[in-house]
Tab-separated table of C-alpha atoms in Angstrom:
chain	number	residue	atom	x	y	z
A	1	MET	CA	5.493	76.605	9.873
A	2	PRO	CA	3.857	73.246	10.543
A	3	PRO	CA	0.085	73.129	10.937
A	4	ALA	CA	-1.047	73.494	14.550
A	5	ILE	CA	-3.901	71.985	16.502
A	6	ARG	CA	-7.110	73.893	15.827
A	7	ALA	CA	-7.085	77.138	17.813
A	8	ARG	CA	-4.149	76.120	20.004
A	9	PRO	CA	-1.186	78.427	19.264
A	10	LEU	CA	2.101	77.009	20.445
A	11	LEU	CA	4.717	79.653	21.200
A	12	VAL	CA	4.649	83.272	20.160
A	13	ALA	CA	8.304	83.985	20.937
A	14	VAL	CA	10.367	83.749	17.731
A	15	SER	CA	13.456	82.579	19.584
A	16	LEU	CA	11.526	79.532	20.804
A	17	TRP	CA	9.762	78.774	17.537
A	18	GLN	CA	12.965	77.907	15.672
A	19	HIS	CA	13.643	75.114	18.162
A	20	ILE	CA	10.064	73.876	18.289
A	21	SER	CA	9.516	73.835	14.520
A	22	ALA	CA	12.487	71.509	14.108
A	23	LEU	CA	10.868	68.951	16.421
A	24	THR	CA	7.227	69.311	15.422
A	25	GLU	CA	7.845	69.285	11.668
A	26	PRO	CA	6.574	65.973	10.241
A	27	SER	CA	9.416	63.495	9.876
A	28	HIS	CA	10.525	62.854	6.301
A	29	CYS	CA	11.879	59.385	7.023
A	30	GLN	CA	8.833	57.996	5.207
A	31	GLU	CA	8.593	58.967	1.557
A	32	GLY	CA	6.395	62.014	1.011
A	33	GLY	CA	4.740	61.875	4.450
A	34	GLY	CA	5.260	65.512	5.428
A	35	VAL	CA	4.392	66.773	1.944
A	36	GLN	CA	1.165	64.755	1.942
A	37	LEU	CA	0.157	66.198	5.307
A	38	LEU	CA	0.763	69.780	4.220
A	39	GLN	CA	-1.171	69.145	1.022
A	40	GLN	CA	-4.084	67.710	3.033
A	41	ARG	CA	-4.132	70.793	5.263
A	42	LEU	CA	-4.001	73.089	2.220
A	43	GLU	CA	-7.009	71.260	0.815
A	44	LEU	CA	-9.008	72.348	3.859
A	45	SER	CA	-8.756	75.937	2.621
A	46	GLU	CA	-10.248	75.168	-0.779
A	47	GLN	CA	-13.711	76.620	-0.409
A	48	THR	CA	-15.544	74.571	-3.029
A	49	SER	CA	-14.232	71.222	-1.815
A	50	ARG	CA	-14.723	72.245	1.821
A	51	ALA	CA	-18.295	73.410	1.194
A	52	ARG	CA	-19.237	70.011	-0.230
A	53	LEU	CA	-17.551	68.241	2.682
A	54	VAL	CA	-19.282	70.477	5.211
A	55	GLU	CA	-22.642	69.488	3.738
A	56	ASP	CA	-21.771	65.809	4.156
A	57	VAL	CA	-20.505	66.318	7.694
A	58	GLU	CA	-23.550	68.422	8.585
A	59	LEU	CA	-25.743	65.436	7.730
A	60	GLU	CA	-23.575	63.231	9.930
A	61	PHE	CA	-23.526	65.897	12.624
A	62	ASP	CA	-27.334	66.093	12.602
A	63	LYS	CA	-27.494	62.324	12.803
A	64	PHE	CA	-24.840	62.486	15.522
A	65	GLY	CA	-26.731	65.249	17.316
A	66	LEU	CA	-23.770	65.209	19.687
A	67	LYS	CA	-24.962	61.711	20.588
A	68	LEU	CA	-24.345	58.288	19.094
A	69	GLN	CA	-27.409	56.110	18.829
A	70	GLU	CA	-26.019	52.916	17.277
A	71	GLU	CA	-24.571	50.058	19.296
A	72	PRO	CA	-20.900	50.794	20.026
A	73	ARG	CA	-18.168	48.511	18.748
A	74	PRO	CA	-16.210	46.642	21.425
A	75	ILE	CA	-12.817	48.108	22.240
A	76	PRO	CA	-9.877	46.616	24.148
A	77	PRO	CA	-9.011	47.606	27.706
A	78	ILE	CA	-7.279	51.001	27.622
A	79	ALA	CA	-4.314	52.264	29.633
A	80	PHE	CA	-3.835	55.982	29.056
A	81	MET	CA	-0.824	57.775	30.516
A	82	LYS	CA	-2.049	61.250	31.398
A	83	MET	CA	0.440	64.089	30.814
A	84	GLN	CA	0.137	67.554	32.320
A	85	LYS	CA	-0.689	70.341	29.855
A	86	ALA	CA	-0.511	68.099	26.814
A	87	GLY	CA	-4.177	67.714	25.908
A	88	SER	CA	-4.647	64.890	28.391
A	89	SER	CA	-7.820	66.288	29.964
A	90	THR	CA	-9.443	66.244	26.536
A	91	ILE	CA	-8.321	62.654	25.839
A	92	ASN	CA	-9.352	61.622	29.337
A	93	ASN	CA	-12.877	62.904	28.655
A	94	ILE	CA	-13.042	60.928	25.409
A	95	PHE	CA	-12.062	57.717	27.175
A	96	HIS	CA	-14.494	58.397	30.024
A	97	ARG	CA	-17.309	58.695	27.473
A	98	MET	CA	-16.211	55.639	25.496
A	99	GLY	CA	-15.884	53.479	28.592
A	100	GLU	CA	-19.128	54.641	30.170
A	101	ARG	CA	-21.010	53.998	26.933
A	102	ARG	CA	-19.772	50.400	26.891
A	103	GLY	CA	-20.194	49.717	30.595
A	104	MET	CA	-16.453	49.275	31.078
A	105	SER	CA	-14.845	49.167	34.512
A	106	PHE	CA	-12.558	52.005	35.628
A	107	PHE	CA	-9.784	52.043	38.197
A	108	LEU	CA	-11.069	55.202	39.893
A	109	PRO	CA	-8.624	56.990	42.221
A	110	TRP	CA	-9.529	57.623	45.819
A	111	ASP	CA	-8.840	61.355	45.257
A	112	ASN	CA	-10.474	61.279	41.781
A	113	ALA	CA	-7.233	62.315	40.104
A	114	ASN	CA	-4.066	60.367	40.978
A	115	LEU	CA	-3.115	56.711	41.209
A	116	GLY	CA	-0.023	57.098	43.363
A	117	TYR	CA	1.274	60.003	41.237
A	118	PRO	CA	3.946	61.307	41.439
A	119	GLY	CA	5.002	58.163	43.312
A	120	ALA	CA	4.772	54.568	42.142
A	121	PHE	CA	1.553	53.180	40.636
A	122	PRO	CA	-1.000	52.531	42.061
A	123	GLY	CA	0.037	53.995	45.408
A	124	GLU	CA	-1.936	54.007	48.627
A	125	PRO	CA	-4.720	53.895	49.498
A	126	ASP	CA	-5.673	52.972	45.918
A	127	GLY	CA	-3.668	49.752	45.824
A	128	GLN	CA	-5.323	48.515	48.984
A	129	ILE	CA	-8.905	49.637	48.400
A	130	SER	CA	-8.888	48.314	44.812
A	131	GLY	CA	-8.484	44.800	46.201
A	132	GLY	CA	-5.006	44.417	44.707
A	133	PRO	CA	-4.093	43.345	41.155
A	134	ASP	CA	-6.501	40.814	39.689
A	135	ASN	CA	-6.759	41.743	35.978
A	136	GLN	CA	-10.025	43.451	36.884
A	137	PHE	CA	-10.093	46.823	35.077
A	138	ASP	CA	-10.958	47.904	31.536
A	139	MET	CA	-9.741	51.492	31.922
A	140	ILE	CA	-6.833	53.066	33.800
A	141	ILE	CA	-6.640	56.661	32.585
A	142	ASP	CA	-5.702	58.920	35.525
A	143	HIS	CA	-2.402	60.489	36.587
A	144	ALA	CA	0.115	57.737	37.331
A	145	ILE	CA	3.708	56.649	36.703
A	146	PHE	CA	3.871	53.913	34.086
A	147	SER	CA	4.980	50.428	35.049
A	148	GLU	CA	4.058	47.901	32.387
A	149	PRO	CA	4.060	44.840	34.713
A	150	MET	CA	1.883	46.624	37.274
A	151	TYR	CA	-0.522	47.973	34.672
A	152	ARG	CA	-0.921	44.549	33.088
A	153	ALA	CA	-1.570	43.053	36.526
A	154	TYR	CA	-4.509	45.391	37.140
A	155	MET	CA	-5.893	45.417	33.607
A	156	LYS	CA	-7.958	42.863	31.753
A	157	PRO	CA	-6.085	40.894	29.064
A	158	MET	CA	-4.602	42.479	25.938
A	159	PRO	CA	-4.808	46.173	26.885
A	160	PHE	CA	-4.202	49.053	24.483
A	161	PHE	CA	-1.503	51.421	25.798
A	162	THR	CA	-1.581	55.043	24.729
A	163	THR	CA	-0.446	58.528	25.685
A	164	ILE	CA	-0.109	61.990	24.165
A	165	LEU	CA	3.123	63.985	24.042
A	166	ARG	CA	3.729	67.685	23.561
A	167	GLU	CA	6.858	69.500	22.351
A	168	PRO	CA	8.756	69.693	25.658
A	169	LEU	CA	9.575	73.401	25.833
A	170	SER	CA	6.010	74.296	24.926
A	171	GLN	CA	4.763	71.880	27.575
A	172	GLN	CA	7.067	73.288	30.246
A	173	ILE	CA	6.039	76.865	29.468
A	174	SER	CA	2.392	75.860	29.714
A	175	VAL	CA	2.959	74.101	33.058
A	176	PHE	CA	4.813	77.139	34.413
A	177	ASN	CA	2.015	79.523	33.419
A	178	TYR	CA	-0.854	77.253	34.464
A	179	PHE	CA	0.209	76.420	38.025
A	180	TYR	CA	0.537	79.356	40.408
A	181	LYS	CA	2.991	77.472	42.627
A	182	PHE	CA	5.478	77.591	39.749
A	183	LYS	CA	4.557	80.969	38.287
A	184	ARG	CA	5.085	82.742	41.613
A	185	LEU	CA	8.718	81.571	41.570
A	186	GLY	CA	9.409	83.396	38.330
A	187	TRP	CA	11.424	81.753	35.571
A	188	GLU	CA	14.684	82.006	37.478
A	189	GLY	CA	13.282	80.300	40.563
A	190	PHE	CA	11.508	77.651	38.506
A	191	LEU	CA	14.656	76.833	36.543
A	192	GLN	CA	16.746	76.585	39.697
A	193	SER	CA	14.243	74.084	41.099
A	194	LEU	CA	14.596	72.013	37.901
A	195	GLU	CA	18.382	72.152	37.928
A	196	THR	CA	19.121	71.448	41.588
A	197	GLY	CA	18.105	69.023	44.291
A	198	SER	CA	19.038	65.521	45.354
A	199	VAL	CA	16.105	64.013	43.428
A	200	PRO	CA	14.480	65.105	40.140
A	201	HIS	CA	11.924	67.906	40.397
A	202	GLU	CA	8.347	66.866	39.555
A	203	CYS	CA	8.495	68.937	36.337
A	204	ARG	CA	11.951	67.915	35.110
A	205	ASN	CA	11.532	65.727	32.008
A	206	GLN	CA	7.932	65.436	33.103
A	207	GLN	CA	6.698	63.407	30.145
A	208	ALA	CA	9.500	60.857	30.382
A	209	GLN	CA	8.966	60.828	34.137
A	210	VAL	CA	5.329	59.765	33.634
A	211	LEU	CA	6.499	56.967	31.341
A	212	GLY	CA	8.803	55.668	34.069
A	213	TRP	CA	12.210	57.181	33.250
A	214	TYR	CA	13.249	58.151	36.770
A	215	GLN	CA	11.975	54.896	38.234
A	216	ALA	CA	14.069	53.069	35.620
A	217	VAL	CA	17.265	54.943	36.617
A	218	HIS	CA	16.581	54.787	40.366
A	219	ASN	CA	15.445	58.392	40.815
A	220	THR	CA	18.667	60.112	39.789
A	221	MET	CA	19.382	62.889	37.256
A	222	ALA	CA	22.791	61.381	36.454
A	223	TYR	CA	21.635	59.809	33.168
A	224	ASP	CA	19.560	62.703	31.819
A	225	ASN	CA	22.192	63.619	29.202
A	226	ASN	CA	23.178	60.032	28.413
A	227	THR	CA	21.590	59.591	24.991
A	228	ALA	CA	22.378	55.871	24.893
A	229	ALA	CA	20.633	55.295	28.228
A	230	VAL	CA	17.608	57.304	27.103
A	231	ASP	CA	17.486	55.412	23.810
A	232	GLY	CA	17.565	52.137	25.727
A	233	PHE	CA	14.712	53.329	27.918
A	234	ILE	CA	12.639	54.329	24.877
A	235	ARG	CA	13.138	50.851	23.420
A	236	THR	CA	11.635	49.337	26.574
A	237	LEU	CA	8.407	51.248	25.847
A	238	ALA	CA	7.998	49.780	22.359
A	239	PRO	CA	6.136	46.563	23.292
A	240	ALA	CA	3.415	48.582	25.011
A	241	PHE	CA	3.169	51.828	23.059
A	242	GLU	CA	4.177	50.770	19.552
A	243	ASP	CA	3.426	47.054	19.205
A	244	ALA	CA	0.133	47.276	21.109
A	245	GLY	CA	-0.708	50.956	21.355
A	246	LEU	CA	-0.241	54.495	20.099
A	247	VAL	CA	1.681	57.616	21.098
A	248	MET	CA	-0.248	60.706	19.969
A	249	LEU	CA	1.025	64.267	19.458
A	250	LEU	CA	-0.736	67.355	20.769
A	251	GLU	CA	0.531	69.519	17.905
A	252	TYR	CA	-1.285	67.169	15.519
A	253	PHE	CA	-4.355	66.440	17.585
A	254	ASP	CA	-6.782	65.805	14.722
A	255	GLU	CA	-4.303	63.485	12.999
A	256	SER	CA	-3.869	61.679	16.326
A	257	MET	CA	-7.632	61.190	16.612
A	258	VAL	CA	-7.717	59.714	13.108
A	259	MET	CA	-4.942	57.276	14.046
A	260	LEU	CA	-6.703	56.410	17.302
A	261	SER	CA	-9.933	55.683	15.433
A	262	LYS	CA	-8.038	53.318	13.133
A	263	ARG	CA	-6.271	51.541	15.983
A	264	LEU	CA	-9.451	51.110	18.055
A	265	ARG	CA	-11.724	50.666	15.011
A	266	VAL	CA	-14.266	53.194	16.243
A	267	ASP	CA	-16.321	55.842	14.475
A	268	LEU	CA	-14.599	59.206	14.167
A	269	ARG	CA	-17.683	60.868	15.630
A	270	GLU	CA	-17.059	59.100	18.922
A	271	LEU	CA	-13.700	60.875	19.187
A	272	ALA	CA	-15.026	64.339	18.332
A	273	THR	CA	-14.324	66.775	21.144
A	274	PRO	CA	-13.835	70.389	22.143
A	275	ALA	CA	-10.478	71.252	23.717
A	276	LEU	CA	-10.760	71.101	27.511
A	277	ASN	CA	-8.749	72.761	30.297
A	278	GLU	CA	-6.947	74.983	27.827
A	279	ASN	CA	-5.190	78.102	29.075
A	280	THR	CA	-5.423	80.717	26.336
A	281	GLY	CA	-4.516	83.656	28.579
A	282	GLU	CA	-1.411	85.813	28.429
A	283	LYS	CA	1.778	83.889	29.197
A	284	ILE	CA	5.160	84.788	30.613
A	285	TYR	CA	8.003	83.419	28.471
A	286	PRO	CA	11.613	82.697	29.406
A	287	THR	CA	14.493	84.717	27.991
A	288	ASP	CA	16.790	83.183	25.386
A	289	GLU	CA	19.297	82.221	28.088
A	290	GLN	CA	16.545	80.729	30.240
A	291	THR	CA	15.168	78.856	27.223
A	292	LEU	CA	18.560	77.197	26.740
A	293	ARG	CA	18.586	76.159	30.402
A	294	LEU	CA	15.027	74.855	30.082
A	295	GLN	CA	16.137	72.783	27.100
A	296	GLN	CA	19.122	71.395	29.021
A	297	ALA	CA	16.925	70.459	32.000
A	298	ASN	CA	14.566	68.516	29.721
A	299	ALA	CA	16.999	66.599	27.549
A	300	VAL	CA	15.197	63.289	28.089
A	301	ASP	CA	11.835	64.714	27.059
A	302	LEU	CA	13.384	66.262	23.947
A	303	GLN	CA	14.862	62.916	22.891
A	304	LEU	CA	11.597	61.133	23.700
A	305	TYR	CA	9.530	63.599	21.682
A	306	LYS	CA	11.888	63.482	18.707
A	307	TYR	CA	11.640	59.689	18.611
A	308	TYR	CA	7.858	59.518	18.847
A	309	ASN	CA	7.373	62.370	16.400
A	310	SER	CA	9.223	60.249	13.832
A	311	SER	CA	7.380	57.117	14.919
A	312	PHE	CA	3.988	58.790	14.521
A	313	TRP	CA	4.676	59.910	10.952
A	314	ARG	CA	6.024	56.497	9.987
A	315	MET	CA	2.696	55.008	11.093
A	316	TRP	CA	0.768	57.777	9.360
A	317	GLY	CA	2.668	57.169	6.147
A	318	ALA	CA	2.096	53.416	6.344
A	319	ASP	CA	-1.646	53.820	6.925
A	320	ASN	CA	-1.904	56.500	4.249
A	321	GLY	CA	-0.266	54.146	1.785
A	322	VAL	CA	-3.046	51.591	2.232
A	323	ASN	CA	-6.063	53.852	2.719
A	324	SER	CA	-5.993	57.594	2.170
A	325	LEU	CA	-6.565	59.368	5.471
A	326	SER	CA	-7.329	62.726	3.848
A	327	ALA	CA	-11.129	62.426	4.045
A	328	ASP	CA	-10.979	61.175	7.650
A	329	LEU	CA	-8.699	64.050	8.632
A	330	GLN	CA	-11.007	66.602	7.044
A	331	GLN	CA	-14.054	65.125	8.748
A	332	MET	CA	-12.290	64.993	12.126
A	333	THR	CA	-11.181	68.625	11.845
A	334	ILE	CA	-14.645	69.865	10.959
A	335	LEU	CA	-16.358	67.845	13.692
A	336	ASN	CA	-13.948	69.208	16.282
A	337	GLU	CA	-14.293	72.781	15.044
A	338	ARG	CA	-18.088	72.569	15.183
A	339	LEU	CA	-18.028	71.127	18.699
A	340	GLU	CA	-15.593	73.799	19.843
A	341	ALA	CA	-17.907	76.483	18.494
A	342	LYS	CA	-20.953	74.859	20.087
A	343	CYS	CA	-19.441	74.070	23.483
A	344	LEU	CA	-16.816	76.705	24.283
A	345	THR	CA	-16.326	80.454	24.338
A	346	ASP	CA	-13.310	82.581	25.220
A	347	PHE	CA	-13.765	84.440	28.511
A	348	GLN	CA	-10.970	86.499	30.061
A	349	GLY	CA	-8.269	84.415	28.426
A	350	GLN	CA	-9.806	81.065	29.337
A	351	LYS	CA	-12.006	78.772	27.294
A	352	SER	CA	-15.318	78.623	29.151
A	353	VAL	CA	-18.156	76.162	28.742
A	354	VAL	CA	-21.274	77.148	26.848
A	355	ASN	CA	-24.063	74.867	28.061
A	356	ASP	CA	-26.660	75.637	25.421
A	357	GLY	CA	-26.755	72.725	22.995
A	358	CYS	CA	-23.642	71.053	24.385
A	359	PRO	CA	-23.997	67.750	26.260
A	360	GLU	CA	-22.784	67.928	29.841
A	361	ARG	CA	-20.503	64.901	29.542
A	362	MET	CA	-18.608	66.369	26.597
A	363	VAL	CA	-17.271	69.237	28.709
A	364	MET	CA	-17.327	67.579	32.126
A	365	PRO	CA	-14.102	68.134	34.113
A	366	HIS	CA	-12.120	65.013	34.741
A	367	ILE	CA	-12.642	64.972	38.537
A	368	SER	CA	-16.397	65.524	38.156
A	369	TYR	CA	-16.587	62.664	35.653
A	370	ALA	CA	-14.708	60.357	38.031
A	371	MET	CA	-17.117	61.218	40.847
A	372	MET	CA	-20.102	60.515	38.594
A	373	LEU	CA	-18.636	57.160	37.538
A	374	LYS	CA	-18.116	56.217	41.164
A	375	LYS	CA	-21.853	56.552	41.710
A	376	SER	CA	-22.723	54.512	38.629
A	377	GLN	CA	-20.193	51.803	39.562
A	378	ASN	CA	-21.287	51.754	43.213
A	379	TRP	CA	-17.668	52.507	44.026
A	380	THR	CA	-16.352	51.112	47.280
A	381	GLY	CA	-12.714	51.210	46.259
A	382	SER	CA	-12.946	48.384	43.750
A	383	HIS	CA	-15.069	47.423	40.806
A	384	THR	CA	-15.061	44.222	38.817
A	385	GLN	CA	-17.331	42.789	36.206
């Protein structure tokens, strides 16, 4: 069983795990990459080594004090494609904090959540009240459908493109259980809504949909099982998300934070975070037959995830070959565990905020953070600097 993100279990159902483990297992296309990762995770259980590391991290944590005092390093403009139930609220909070700390400009949605989503970016009224594209923003991190030309038109030069993906069946099950409008349909009703209709359902291949798949194929489901067409679409994403960005994986969140720190050249402590908006309550799972249908309805997402799972471990292996990432991974894991313990508690199946000793911004919901930033940016629909 591959290592999982902190206290985030994936699927309990055995019939689903066999499928998921095949996709989330580290790719072995780079020599020794998966073995190195498993060895690094095993090292975390060695009490003597861990005790010494904890002492070192405790000193950093005290210095950190959940705050960073030193002058922050500059970072490039950031375009983050927010995915539903894939850890995006947590990443969104990190980028809010990083951008606010540096005085960066945000494209803040009129409704505090969506930039045209699930329609074309940036949508209305945001396109109009932003003043139109003028390379004016440092951060675009809210729900939107990716269009590289449009994003580049609104962003300052040389942006960093990033997103986070989740194993598609796990993501779909989480979406189904999180949103009442889907859960009340039951699995049969939800699956029928994915499988039928003249246009793709908002949850069908949802991760590929956010990255622009259905816009690319003119809003039809006709190409969902065309592996060549999907492969061609994935190749169009490479200039943004591989050459000048990063695709992270929820199942390997701490590893993703280490890679993000390397790409942005920022201190690991600035990326430390508790897990936000996590549903840890009891879930309803599909039957084996329904699981097969769910897989068939999300063929594009499955191909997308398989590709970027391999891509991530190729990058990890390349970076690990130059500088060992083991110490960074251990430090990131411990920082995140300590923050989770300090900031969150489990209450009736949901992770709830514990205010004592936890900075407000670190657990601030994404809409609340957007509203606060609007005040600090004197938001009138546009912001330039």
